[in-house]
Coordinates of N, CA and C in Angstrom, one line a residue:
M1 N -38.4 54.6 -89.3 CA -38.7 55.5 -90.0 C -38.4 56.5 -88.6
G2 N -37.9 57.9 -88.9 CA -37.9 58.5 -88.3 C -39.3 59.6 -87.8
T3 N -39.0 60.2 -86.7 CA -40.4 60.9 -86.4 C -40.6 62.2 -86.9
K4 N -39.6 62.6 -87.9 CA -40.1 63.9 -88.7 C -40.6 62.9 -89.7
T5 N -40.2 62.2 -90.6 CA -40.7 61.4 -91.3 C -42.0 60.8 -91.2
L6 N -42.5 60.4 -90.1 CA -43.5 59.9 -89.5 C -44.6 61.0 -89.7
N7 N -44.0 62.0 -88.9 CA -44.9 63.5 -88.9 C -45.1 64.3 -90.0
K8 N -44.3 64.1 -91.2 CA -44.5 64.6 -92.6 C -45.7 63.5 -93.2
L9 N -45.3 62.3 -92.9 CA -46.6 61.3 -93.6 C -47.9 61.6 -92.9
I10 N -47.9 61.9 -91.7 CA -49.3 62.1 -91.0 C -50.0 63.5 -91.6
E11 N -48.9 64.3 -91.8 CA -49.5 65.9 -92.1 C -49.8 65.7 -93.6
D12 N -48.9 64.9 -94.4 CA -49.3 64.8 -96.0 C -50.8 64.0 -96.0
F13 N -50.7 62.8 -95.1 CA -52.1 62.0 -95.3 C -53.1 63.2 -94.9
S14 N -53.3 64.2 -93.8 CA -54.5 65.1 -93.6 C -54.9 65.9 -94.4
Q15 N -54.0 65.7 -95.8 CA -54.1 66.8 -96.7 C -55.0 66.2 -98.1
L16 N -55.2 64.8 -97.8 CA -55.4 64.2 -98.9 C -57.1 63.9 -99.1
P17 N -57.6 63.7 -100.0 CA -59.3 63.9 -100.1 C -59.5 62.6 -99.4
L18 N -60.6 62.6 -99.1 CA -61.4 61.3 -98.4 C -61.2 60.0 -99.1
K19 N -61.4 60.0 -100.4 CA -61.3 58.6 -101.2 C -59.8 58.5 -101.2
D20 N -59.0 59.3 -101.1 CA -57.7 59.2 -101.2 C -57.2 58.7 -99.7
K21 N -57.8 59.2 -98.8 CA -57.4 58.6 -97.7 C -57.7 57.3 -97.2
E22 N -59.2 56.7 -97.8 CA -59.4 55.6 -97.7 C -58.8 54.3 -98.6
Y23 N -58.4 55.0 -99.6 CA -57.5 54.3 -100.3 C -56.2 53.8 -99.8
A24 N -55.4 54.7 -99.4 CA -54.2 54.8 -98.6 C -54.5 53.6 -97.5
I25 N -55.5 54.0 -96.4 CA -55.9 52.8 -95.7 C -55.8 51.4 -95.9
D26 N -56.1 51.4 -97.1 CA -56.7 50.2 -97.5 C -55.1 49.3 -97.9
V27 N -54.6 50.1 -98.6 CA -53.1 49.5 -98.8 C -52.5 49.2 -97.6
I28 N -52.3 50.2 -97.2 CA -51.3 50.1 -95.9 C -52.0 48.7 -95.1
K29 N -53.2 48.8 -94.6 CA -53.7 47.6 -93.9 C -53.4 46.3 -94.5
K30 N -53.2 46.2 -96.0 CA -52.8 45.0 -96.9 C -51.7 44.8 -96.2
Q31 N -50.3 45.9 -96.4 CA -49.1 46.0 -96.1 C -49.0 45.0 -95.3
L32 N -49.3 45.6 -94.2 CA -49.6 45.7 -92.4 C -49.5 43.9 -92.4
T33 N -51.3 43.4 -93.0 CA -50.9 42.0 -92.9 C -50.2 41.1 -93.7
E34 N -49.9 41.6 -94.6 CA -48.7 40.8 -95.5 C -47.0 40.6 -94.6
A35 N -46.8 41.8 -93.9 CA -46.1 41.9 -93.1 C -46.2 40.8 -91.9
K36 N -47.1 41.1 -91.3 CA -47.5 39.8 -90.1 C -47.1 38.2 -90.4
R37 N -47.8 38.0 -91.9 CA -47.7 36.7 -92.3 C -46.4 36.4 -92.2
D38 N -45.5 37.3 -93.1 CA -43.9 37.0 -93.4 C -43.5 36.9 -92.3
A39 N -43.5 37.9 -90.8 CA -43.0 37.3 -89.6 C -43.3 36.1 -88.7
I40 N -44.6 35.5 -89.0 CA -45.7 34.4 -88.6 C -44.3 33.2 -89.4
A41 N -44.3 33.4 -90.9 CA -43.9 32.6 -91.6 C -42.3 32.3 -91.1
K42 N -41.5 33.2 -91.2 CA -40.3 33.3 -90.7 C -40.2 32.3 -89.5
R43 N -40.8 32.9 -88.3 CA -41.0 32.3 -86.9 C -41.4 30.6 -87.2
A44 N -42.0 30.5 -87.7 CA -42.3 28.7 -88.2 C -41.3 28.3 -88.6
K45 N -40.6 28.8 -89.8 CA -39.3 28.2 -90.4 C -38.3 28.1 -89.3
E46 N -38.2 28.8 -88.4 CA -37.4 29.0 -87.2 C -37.4 27.9 -86.6
A47 N -38.8 28.0 -86.0 CA -39.3 26.7 -85.0 C -39.0 25.4 -85.5
M48 N -39.2 25.4 -87.3 CA -38.9 24.1 -87.4 C -37.6 23.9 -87.5
T49 N -36.9 24.6 -88.1 CA -35.1 24.4 -87.8 C -34.7 23.7 -86.6
N50 N -35.3 24.5 -85.4 CA -35.0 23.9 -84.2 C -35.4 22.7 -83.9
L51 N -36.7 22.3 -84.5 CA -37.0 20.9 -84.0 C -36.1 19.8 -84.8
K52 N -35.8 20.3 -85.8 CA -35.2 19.4 -86.2 C -33.9 19.2 -86.0
K53 N -33.3 20.3 -85.4 CA -32.2 20.3 -84.6 C -31.8 19.9 -82.9
R54 N -33.5 19.5 -82.9 CA -33.8 18.4 -81.5 C -33.4 19.9 -80.2
L55 N -33.3 20.9 -80.6 CA -33.1 22.3 -80.0 C -34.4 22.6 -78.9
V56 N -35.7 21.7 -79.1 CA -36.8 22.2 -78.4 C -37.2 20.9 -77.4
K57 N -37.9 21.1 -76.7 CA -38.6 19.9 -76.0 C -39.9 19.6 -76.5
R58 N -40.1 18.2 -76.3 CA -41.6 17.7 -76.7 C -42.4 16.9 -75.4
G59 N -43.3 17.2 -75.4 CA -44.2 16.5 -74.2 C -45.3 17.1 -74.0
T60 N -46.3 16.5 -73.2 CA -47.5 16.9 -72.6 C -47.3 18.3 -71.7
V61 N -48.7 18.8 -72.0 CA -48.6 19.9 -70.8 C -48.2 19.6 -69.4
K62 N -48.5 18.2 -68.9 CA -48.2 17.8 -67.8 C -46.5 17.6 -67.5
D63 N -46.0 17.2 -68.7 CA -44.5 17.2 -68.8 C -44.0 18.6 -68.7
L64 N -44.7 19.6 -69.2 CA -44.2 21.1 -69.0 C -44.2 21.4 -67.8
Y65 N -45.4 21.2 -67.3 CA -45.6 21.4 -65.8 C -44.0 20.7 -64.6
K66 N -44.0 19.8 -65.2 CA -43.0 19.0 -64.5 C -41.5 19.8 -64.5
N67 N -41.4 19.7 -65.7 CA -40.1 20.5 -65.9 C -39.9 21.7 -65.8
L68 N -41.2 22.6 -65.3 CA -41.1 24.1 -64.9 C -40.6 24.0 -63.6
E69 N -41.6 23.1 -62.6 CA -41.3 22.7 -61.4 C -39.6 22.2 -60.9
G70 N -39.0 21.8 -61.7 CA -37.6 21.3 -61.3 C -36.4 22.3 -61.7
D71 N -37.2 23.6 -62.4 CA -36.5 24.6 -62.4 C -36.1 25.5 -61.3

């Protein structure tokens, strides 16, 4: 979204009655929550794919530190 578009959105929002502002904020919050869920689900699917392809390392925290020290 361009800066002009965002500025227009903010300007239009400021002109709304209080009840409409509250409704708009509620809708936006729900959309943001859903977008975050989608991003987490996408990342989880990617992680599972990488695990199945054996592209990730597994082990304990001790193993992790040992691996990091070797780098």
